Amino acid sequence: MSEPIRVVVTGAAGQIAYSLLYMIAKGDVFGPNQPLILHLLDIPLMMGVLEGVVMELADCAIPLLRGVVPTDDPAVAFKDVSAAFLVGSMPRKQGMERKDLLSANVRIFKVQGEALDKHAKKDVRVLVVGNPANTNALICSKYAPSIPSENFTAMTRLDQNRAQAQIAARLGLPVGNVSNVIIWGNHSSTQYPDASHAVVQTDGKQLKASDAIKDDNWLRSVFVETVQKRGATVIAARQMSSAMSAAKAAADHMRDWFNGTAPGQFVSMGVVSDGSYGTPKDVVFSFPVSIKNGKWEIVQGLTIDDFSRKMLDATGKELEEEKTDAVGIIGA
Ligand SMILES: NC(=O)C1=CN([C@@H]2O[C@H](COP(=O)(O)OP(=O)(O)OC[C@H]3O[C@@H](n4cnc5c(N)ncnc54)[C@H](O)[C@@H]3O)[C@@H](O)[C@H]2O)C=CC1
Ligand SMILES: O=C([O-])CC(=O)C(=O)O
């Protein structure tokens, strides 16, 4: 067994963390041979609730979990961490867009960027879950200049998982038979779920998802809209935003980042854009990436048709607007 690593989860007394902490502690993310010490950050008001979470983690009796540090102090929470799940922030309510949360949440990511910069390991890998996740991740990275910007990512894995599930359901296949669906752009209703490069395993053969589905109109309309609006649909049903599926997606994202992707497989992550595929630079844009030795690379050379071009441009434009708004809020 290796030495324990330190992993921070913010918003540790909240809904998503309630599912996520168990997955991390039992080895779903860093593997069955990697002991860990969990740092749990929440706000002072939530310290009583957090104490209950700490009790439950102890009561899970998980051998890999070597310590738990509950705190309301970012300096303690981010000290020497190798991985950071930035969940803590306000969720949206019915009728809101995620960008409506910018004024409530973006300052949190400035403060946490500064704390990561001062206290975390320089190779810390950061996943921003709190909405609006892409722009929060960008701001966090800007306030942590001593940590490479490629170490800051935003979560679009839930959208990817939703998209895979929609295609699997349409074809009556197990969800594990669908891969390489792409989420481009913002984790918002302008995101572009793109199945044009997706593949499915069916009857022992690998097929393009579009050849198996044989309905391009569905793939460009119902499929896209269902995935774009899935978060809002869950809120309407549960009166609370997705939590179990968000926790699973956060675990998937970080597991793949640490462990890598299989040859030929790609996954979607919000990363600081280098302008690939004609997207705006210096916004956190979700791309298909492949991951090796802990480093992600944007998958290059995919065909972008006229429909895709329009979708990429629209979501890129929204990200540029969000960035301007965020800078305005922080400067105010
Ligand atoms: N990127 C994605 O795919 C998804 C993102 N989300 C977002 O994740 C965030 C958390 O959602 P839930 O866990 O359901 O919310 P929640 O309200 O149940 O929990 C949030 C927790 O964060 C804490 N918190 C607030 N400010 C904090 C700060 N400065 N430092 C540390 N903790 C702080 C709160 O006290 C609360 O305990 C929301 O912004 C939500 O919109 C949710 C689902 C999917
Ligand atoms: O919709 C929301 O506000 C929560 C979220 O990000 C999602 O479920 O995708």
Short mmCIF file of C-alpha atoms and ligand atoms in Angstrom, two decimals:
data_model
loop_
_atom_site.label_atom_id
_atom_site.label_comp_id
_atom_site.label_asym_id
_atom_site.label_seq_id
_atom_site.Cartn_x
_atom_site.Cartn_y
_atom_site.Cartn_z
CA MET A 1 0.00 0.00 0.00
CA SER A 2 1.23 3.50 -0.80
CA GLU A 3 1.26 6.48 1.58
CA PRO A 4 -2.16 8.16 2.06
CA ILE A 5 -2.98 11.08 -0.22
CA ARG A 6 -5.00 14.07 0.94
CA VAL A 7 -8.23 14.80 -0.93
CA VAL A 8 -10.51 17.77 -0.27
CA VAL A 9 -14.25 17.88 -0.89
CA THR A 10 -15.90 21.29 -0.46
CA GLY A 11 -19.58 21.60 0.29
CA ALA A 12 -18.99 18.46 2.33
CA ALA A 13 -22.21 18.83 4.32
CA GLY A 14 -24.32 19.09 1.15
CA GLN A 15 -26.28 16.74 -1.08
CA ILE A 16 -23.68 15.79 -3.69
CA ALA A 17 -20.97 15.27 -1.09
CA TYR A 18 -23.25 12.90 0.81
CA SER A 19 -22.98 10.41 -2.08
CA LEU A 20 -19.49 11.39 -3.24
CA LEU A 21 -17.64 10.96 0.04
CA TYR A 22 -18.55 7.29 0.27
CA MET A 23 -17.44 6.62 -3.32
CA ILE A 24 -14.09 8.31 -2.74
CA ALA A 25 -13.51 6.70 0.65
CA LYS A 26 -14.11 3.16 -0.57
CA GLY A 27 -11.65 3.43 -3.45
CA ASP A 28 -13.88 4.09 -6.49
CA VAL A 29 -11.73 7.05 -7.55
CA PHE A 30 -8.12 6.48 -6.47
CA GLY A 31 -8.25 2.70 -6.46
CA PRO A 32 -8.33 -0.07 -3.88
CA ASN A 33 -4.63 0.31 -2.99
CA GLN A 34 -4.57 4.05 -2.34
CA PRO A 35 -5.29 5.04 1.27
CA LEU A 36 -6.54 8.57 1.79
CA ILE A 37 -7.19 11.35 4.24
CA LEU A 38 -10.36 13.26 3.46
CA HIS A 39 -10.47 17.01 4.10
CA LEU A 40 -14.06 18.24 4.39
CA LEU A 41 -14.75 21.96 3.93
CA ASP A 42 -18.05 23.67 4.56
CA ILE A 43 -19.22 27.01 5.99
CA PRO A 44 -19.34 27.71 9.76
CA LEU A 45 -23.14 27.35 9.86
CA MET A 46 -22.87 23.76 8.62
CA MET A 47 -20.26 22.49 11.09
CA GLY A 48 -22.90 20.65 13.15
CA VAL A 49 -24.24 18.82 10.09
CA LEU A 50 -20.68 18.10 8.98
CA GLU A 51 -19.98 16.47 12.34
CA GLY A 52 -22.78 14.01 11.54
CA VAL A 53 -21.17 13.24 8.17
CA VAL A 54 -17.87 12.61 9.95
CA MET A 55 -19.62 10.19 12.33
CA GLU A 56 -21.16 8.34 9.40
CA LEU A 57 -17.82 8.05 7.61
CA ALA A 58 -16.36 6.49 10.76
CA ASP A 59 -19.35 4.16 10.99
CA CYS A 60 -18.76 3.00 7.39
CA ALA A 61 -15.56 1.33 8.74
CA ILE A 62 -13.63 1.75 5.48
CA PRO A 63 -10.05 0.47 5.77
CA LEU A 64 -8.70 2.82 3.04
CA LEU A 65 -9.88 5.91 4.94
CA ARG A 66 -6.98 6.85 7.22
CA GLY A 67 -8.24 10.20 8.48
CA VAL A 68 -10.94 12.86 8.20
CA VAL A 69 -10.34 16.59 8.68
CA PRO A 70 -13.62 18.57 8.95
CA THR A 71 -13.11 22.34 8.83
CA ASP A 72 -14.53 25.72 7.88
CA ASP A 73 -11.05 27.12 7.19
CA PRO A 74 -9.83 26.96 3.56
CA ALA A 75 -6.20 27.08 4.77
CA VAL A 76 -6.71 23.80 6.62
CA ALA A 77 -8.92 22.27 3.92
CA PHE A 78 -6.48 22.81 1.05
CA LYS A 79 -3.26 21.99 2.95
CA ASP A 80 -1.15 19.50 0.94
CA VAL A 81 -4.07 18.13 -1.08
CA SER A 82 -3.43 16.11 -4.26
CA ALA A 83 -7.03 16.25 -5.50
CA ALA A 84 -9.80 18.80 -4.96
CA PHE A 85 -13.50 18.32 -5.60
CA LEU A 86 -14.94 21.85 -5.49
CA VAL A 87 -18.62 21.20 -4.92
CA GLY A 88 -19.50 23.79 -2.25
CA SER A 89 -21.76 26.52 -3.64
CA MET A 90 -25.42 27.34 -4.01
CA PRO A 91 -27.50 25.06 -6.30
CA ARG A 92 -30.14 26.49 -8.66
CA LYS A 93 -33.86 26.30 -8.09
CA GLN A 94 -36.63 25.70 -10.62
CA GLY A 95 -36.82 28.43 -13.28
CA MET A 96 -33.17 29.54 -12.96
CA GLU A 97 -30.36 29.07 -15.47
CA ARG A 98 -27.03 27.98 -13.99
CA LYS A 99 -25.44 31.30 -14.91
CA ASP A 100 -27.94 33.02 -12.57
CA LEU A 101 -25.77 31.53 -9.80
CA LEU A 102 -22.70 33.47 -10.88
CA SER A 103 -23.22 36.38 -8.51
CA ALA A 104 -23.79 34.04 -5.54
CA ASN A 105 -20.99 31.59 -6.31
CA VAL A 106 -18.09 33.03 -8.27
CA ARG A 107 -16.42 34.74 -5.30
CA ILE A 108 -16.18 31.35 -3.56
CA PHE A 109 -13.95 30.17 -6.40
CA LYS A 110 -11.71 33.23 -6.16
CA VAL A 111 -11.14 32.57 -2.44
CA GLN A 112 -10.59 28.85 -3.04
CA GLY A 113 -8.21 29.53 -5.95
CA GLU A 114 -6.13 31.69 -3.62
CA ALA A 115 -6.19 29.00 -0.91
CA LEU A 116 -5.19 26.28 -3.40
CA ASP A 117 -2.35 28.50 -4.61
CA LYS A 118 -1.01 28.92 -1.07
CA HIS A 119 -1.63 25.54 0.49
CA ALA A 120 -2.19 22.71 -2.02
CA LYS A 121 0.40 20.54 -3.73
CA LYS A 122 1.53 22.17 -6.97
CA ASP A 123 0.35 19.15 -8.96
CA VAL A 124 -3.12 19.15 -7.36
CA ARG A 125 -5.88 18.16 -9.78
CA VAL A 126 -8.97 20.30 -9.36
CA LEU A 127 -12.50 19.44 -10.46
CA VAL A 128 -15.08 22.22 -10.21
CA VAL A 129 -18.64 20.92 -9.80
CA GLY A 130 -20.31 24.03 -8.32
CA ASN A 131 -22.28 25.99 -10.91
CA PRO A 132 -21.74 27.68 -13.23
CA ALA A 133 -18.93 25.14 -13.25
CA ASN A 134 -16.95 26.23 -16.34
CA THR A 135 -16.66 29.88 -15.39
CA ASN A 136 -16.05 29.09 -11.72
CA ALA A 137 -13.17 26.81 -12.79
CA LEU A 138 -11.70 29.58 -14.94
CA ILE A 139 -11.82 32.06 -12.07
CA CYS A 140 -10.36 29.52 -9.65
CA SER A 141 -7.43 28.91 -11.98
CA LYS A 142 -6.79 32.66 -12.43
CA TYR A 143 -6.39 33.06 -8.66
CA ALA A 144 -3.97 30.12 -8.40
CA PRO A 145 -1.16 31.24 -10.72
CA SER A 146 1.44 28.88 -9.19
CA ILE A 147 -0.59 25.82 -10.27
CA PRO A 148 -0.67 24.97 -14.00
CA SER A 149 -3.96 25.99 -15.63
CA GLU A 150 -4.34 22.48 -17.08
CA ASN A 151 -4.86 21.25 -13.50
CA PHE A 152 -8.23 23.06 -13.36
CA THR A 153 -11.22 21.34 -14.92
CA ALA A 154 -15.01 21.67 -14.85
CA MET A 155 -17.48 18.82 -14.74
CA THR A 156 -19.42 17.94 -17.89
CA ARG A 157 -19.19 14.21 -17.18
CA LEU A 158 -22.75 14.15 -15.88
CA ASP A 159 -23.90 15.46 -19.27
CA GLN A 160 -21.79 12.80 -20.98
CA ASN A 161 -23.28 10.07 -18.79
CA ARG A 162 -26.78 11.38 -19.50
CA ALA A 163 -26.08 11.38 -23.24
CA GLN A 164 -24.74 7.82 -23.14
CA ALA A 165 -27.81 6.72 -21.19
CA GLN A 166 -30.17 8.32 -23.74
CA ILE A 167 -28.49 6.55 -26.66
CA ALA A 168 -28.40 3.22 -24.81
CA ALA A 169 -32.11 3.52 -23.98
CA ARG A 170 -32.99 4.40 -27.57
CA LEU A 171 -31.17 1.29 -28.83
CA GLY A 172 -32.18 -0.99 -25.95
CA LEU A 173 -28.49 -1.59 -25.10
CA PRO A 174 -26.66 -1.62 -21.77
CA VAL A 175 -25.15 1.82 -21.16
CA GLY A 176 -21.64 0.33 -21.12
CA ASN A 177 -22.03 -0.50 -24.82
CA VAL A 178 -22.02 3.22 -25.75
CA SER A 179 -18.84 5.31 -25.88
CA ASN A 180 -17.29 8.47 -27.30
CA VAL A 181 -20.35 10.71 -27.02
CA ILE A 182 -19.01 14.26 -26.73
CA ILE A 183 -20.16 17.21 -24.67
CA TRP A 184 -18.86 20.44 -26.17
CA GLY A 185 -18.82 23.82 -24.45
CA ASN A 186 -20.60 25.00 -21.35
CA HIS A 187 -22.34 22.94 -18.66
CA SER A 188 -25.50 24.88 -19.41
CA SER A 189 -28.47 24.68 -21.74
CA THR A 190 -26.22 25.81 -24.64
CA GLN A 191 -23.99 22.73 -24.30
CA TYR A 192 -23.71 20.60 -27.43
CA PRO A 193 -24.18 16.86 -26.82
CA ASP A 194 -22.71 15.39 -30.01
CA ALA A 195 -23.26 11.76 -30.94
CA SER A 196 -21.70 12.01 -34.39
CA HIS A 197 -18.46 10.34 -33.23
CA ALA A 198 -20.11 7.96 -30.76
CA VAL A 199 -19.84 4.20 -31.19
CA VAL A 200 -21.97 1.35 -29.89
CA GLN A 201 -21.34 -2.37 -29.41
CA THR A 202 -24.27 -4.33 -30.69
CA ASP A 203 -24.52 -8.05 -31.59
CA GLY A 204 -20.76 -8.39 -31.10
CA LYS A 205 -20.01 -5.63 -33.63
CA GLN A 206 -18.90 -2.01 -33.27
CA LEU A 207 -21.08 0.48 -35.15
CA LYS A 208 -21.32 4.25 -35.38
CA ALA A 209 -24.16 5.27 -33.05
CA SER A 210 -25.74 7.24 -35.90
CA ASP A 211 -25.75 4.12 -38.14
CA ALA A 212 -27.37 2.10 -35.36
CA ILE A 213 -29.98 4.77 -34.59
CA LYS A 214 -30.70 5.68 -38.24
CA ASP A 215 -32.48 8.90 -37.25
CA ASP A 216 -30.30 11.99 -37.61
CA ASN A 217 -33.27 14.22 -36.93
CA TRP A 218 -33.69 12.64 -33.46
CA LEU A 219 -29.95 12.98 -32.79
CA ARG A 220 -30.05 16.70 -33.62
CA SER A 221 -33.26 17.56 -31.83
CA VAL A 222 -34.80 15.39 -29.11
CA PHE A 223 -31.47 13.88 -28.04
CA VAL A 224 -29.69 17.26 -27.82
CA GLU A 225 -32.56 18.97 -25.98
CA THR A 226 -33.11 16.11 -23.54
CA VAL A 227 -29.48 16.22 -22.43
CA GLN A 228 -29.34 20.03 -22.39
CA LYS A 229 -32.40 20.21 -20.15
CA ARG A 230 -31.90 17.12 -18.01
CA GLY A 231 -30.69 19.04 -14.96
CA ALA A 232 -33.81 21.24 -15.04
CA THR A 233 -36.05 18.20 -15.54
CA VAL A 234 -34.56 16.52 -12.46
CA ILE A 235 -35.04 19.73 -10.44
CA ALA A 236 -38.70 19.91 -11.52
CA ALA A 237 -39.23 16.33 -10.35
CA ARG A 238 -37.13 16.24 -7.17
CA GLN A 239 -37.42 19.91 -6.19
CA MET A 240 -33.67 19.60 -5.66
CA SER A 241 -30.88 19.33 -8.18
CA SER A 242 -29.21 16.09 -9.25
CA ALA A 243 -26.99 14.74 -6.51
CA MET A 244 -26.45 10.96 -6.76
CA SER A 245 -25.73 11.16 -10.49
CA ALA A 246 -23.58 14.27 -10.02
CA ALA A 247 -21.50 12.47 -7.39
CA LYS A 248 -21.07 9.45 -9.70
CA ALA A 249 -19.97 11.75 -12.53
CA ALA A 250 -17.46 13.55 -10.29
CA ALA A 251 -16.01 10.19 -9.29
CA ASP A 252 -15.84 9.09 -12.96
CA HIS A 253 -14.11 12.34 -13.99
CA MET A 254 -11.40 12.20 -11.33
CA ARG A 255 -10.89 8.42 -11.70
CA ASP A 256 -10.24 8.78 -15.42
CA TRP A 257 -7.94 11.76 -14.85
CA PHE A 258 -5.80 9.76 -12.40
CA ASN A 259 -6.04 6.38 -14.18
CA GLY A 260 -6.27 7.32 -17.86
CA THR A 261 -8.64 6.42 -20.68
CA ALA A 262 -8.57 3.22 -22.73
CA PRO A 263 -6.96 3.41 -26.20
CA GLY A 264 -9.42 4.99 -28.67
CA GLN A 265 -11.77 6.07 -25.87
CA PHE A 266 -12.43 9.71 -25.07
CA VAL A 267 -14.29 11.47 -22.28
CA SER A 268 -15.49 15.07 -21.93
CA MET A 269 -14.00 17.57 -19.51
CA GLY A 270 -14.19 21.34 -19.23
CA VAL A 271 -10.60 22.56 -19.68
CA VAL A 272 -8.98 25.92 -20.39
CA SER A 273 -9.40 26.28 -24.15
CA ASP A 274 -6.37 26.61 -26.40
CA GLY A 275 -8.66 27.58 -29.29
CA SER A 276 -8.96 24.03 -30.66
CA TYR A 277 -11.86 23.57 -33.10
CA GLY A 278 -12.17 27.34 -33.53
CA THR A 279 -13.42 27.82 -29.96
CA PRO A 280 -12.67 30.96 -27.95
CA LYS A 281 -9.37 30.79 -26.06
CA ASP A 282 -9.11 31.27 -22.31
CA VAL A 283 -12.56 30.10 -21.35
CA VAL A 284 -13.19 26.69 -19.75
CA PHE A 285 -14.73 24.78 -22.64
CA SER A 286 -15.73 21.12 -22.59
CA PHE A 287 -13.82 19.05 -25.16
CA PRO A 288 -13.33 15.37 -25.85
CA VAL A 289 -10.04 14.41 -24.18
CA SER A 290 -7.90 11.32 -23.92
CA ILE A 291 -5.84 10.87 -20.76
CA LYS A 292 -2.44 9.21 -20.25
CA ASN A 293 -0.07 9.37 -17.28
CA GLY A 294 -2.35 11.82 -15.50
CA LYS A 295 -2.35 14.33 -18.40
CA TRP A 296 -5.32 15.07 -20.61
CA GLU A 297 -5.08 16.00 -24.27
CA ILE A 298 -7.83 17.38 -26.48
CA VAL A 299 -8.73 14.82 -29.15
CA GLN A 300 -7.87 16.49 -32.45
CA GLY A 301 -8.99 15.97 -36.04
CA LEU A 302 -12.70 15.26 -35.53
CA THR A 303 -15.00 16.44 -38.31
CA ILE A 304 -17.15 19.44 -37.45
CA ASP A 305 -20.09 19.82 -39.85
CA ASP A 306 -22.22 22.97 -40.27
CA PHE A 307 -24.69 21.96 -37.57
CA SER A 308 -21.89 21.26 -35.08
CA ARG A 309 -20.15 24.53 -36.00
CA LYS A 310 -23.25 26.54 -35.09
CA MET A 311 -23.64 24.68 -31.81
CA LEU A 312 -19.97 25.15 -30.84
CA ASP A 313 -20.12 28.86 -31.67
CA ALA A 314 -23.27 29.42 -29.58
CA THR A 315 -21.91 27.74 -26.46
CA GLY A 316 -18.51 29.45 -26.90
CA LYS A 317 -20.24 32.83 -27.10
CA GLU A 318 -22.10 32.15 -23.86
CA LEU A 319 -18.83 31.24 -22.13
CA GLU A 320 -17.22 34.50 -23.24
CA GLU A 321 -20.22 36.41 -21.88
CA GLU A 322 -20.09 34.53 -18.57
CA LYS A 323 -16.39 35.29 -18.27
CA THR A 324 -17.06 39.03 -18.73
CA ASP A 325 -19.84 38.88 -16.12
CA ALA A 326 -17.64 36.98 -13.66
CA VAL A 327 -14.80 39.46 -13.97
CA GLY A 328 -17.32 42.27 -13.42
CA ILE A 329 -18.73 40.62 -10.28
CA ILE A 330 -15.32 39.95 -8.77
CA GLY A 331 -14.11 43.46 -9.60
CA ALA A 332 -17.23 45.09 -8.13
N1 LIG B 1 -21.41 20.37 -12.84
C1 LIG B 1 -22.46 19.58 -12.66
O1 LIG B 1 -22.74 18.68 -13.48
C2 LIG B 1 -23.36 19.73 -11.46
C3 LIG B 1 -23.20 20.78 -10.59
N2 LIG B 1 -24.03 20.93 -9.51
C4 LIG B 1 -23.77 22.05 -8.61
O2 LIG B 1 -23.07 21.59 -7.46
C5 LIG B 1 -23.25 22.52 -6.39
C6 LIG B 1 -23.58 21.80 -5.09
O3 LIG B 1 -24.83 21.13 -5.20
P1 LIG B 1 -25.48 20.38 -3.94
O4 LIG B 1 -24.48 19.54 -3.24
O5 LIG B 1 -26.73 19.76 -4.44
O6 LIG B 1 -25.85 21.64 -3.03
P2 LIG B 1 -26.17 21.68 -1.47
O7 LIG B 1 -26.80 23.00 -1.19
O8 LIG B 1 -26.84 20.44 -1.00
O9 LIG B 1 -24.70 21.68 -0.83
C7 LIG B 1 -23.80 22.72 -1.05
C8 LIG B 1 -22.93 22.82 0.16
O10 LIG B 1 -21.93 23.79 -0.12
C9 LIG B 1 -21.72 24.52 1.06
N3 LIG B 1 -21.03 25.76 0.79
C10 LIG B 1 -21.55 26.95 0.39
N4 LIG B 1 -20.57 27.86 0.30
C11 LIG B 1 -19.41 27.24 0.61
C12 LIG B 1 -18.06 27.67 0.70
N5 LIG B 1 -17.70 28.93 0.45
N6 LIG B 1 -17.13 26.76 1.05
C13 LIG B 1 -17.47 25.48 1.32
N7 LIG B 1 -18.74 25.03 1.27
C14 LIG B 1 -19.69 25.90 0.91
C15 LIG B 1 -23.11 24.68 1.64
O11 LIG B 1 -23.07 25.05 3.02
C16 LIG B 1 -23.69 23.29 1.41
O12 LIG B 1 -23.41 22.43 2.51
C17 LIG B 1 -24.35 23.49 -6.87
O13 LIG B 1 -23.72 24.67 -7.37
C18 LIG B 1 -24.99 22.73 -8.01
O14 LIG B 1 -25.63 23.58 -8.94
C19 LIG B 1 -25.02 20.03 -9.25
C20 LIG B 1 -25.22 18.96 -10.09
C21 LIG B 1 -24.41 18.74 -11.27
O1 LIG B 2 -29.20 21.51 -13.20
C1 LIG B 2 -28.61 21.91 -12.19
O2 LIG B 2 -28.69 23.04 -11.72
C2 LIG B 2 -27.68 20.96 -11.51
C3 LIG B 2 -26.77 20.51 -12.57
O3 LIG B 2 -25.84 21.19 -12.94
C4 LIG B 2 -27.19 19.33 -13.33
O4 LIG B 2 -27.99 18.54 -12.85
O5 LIG B 2 -26.69 19.18 -14.44
#
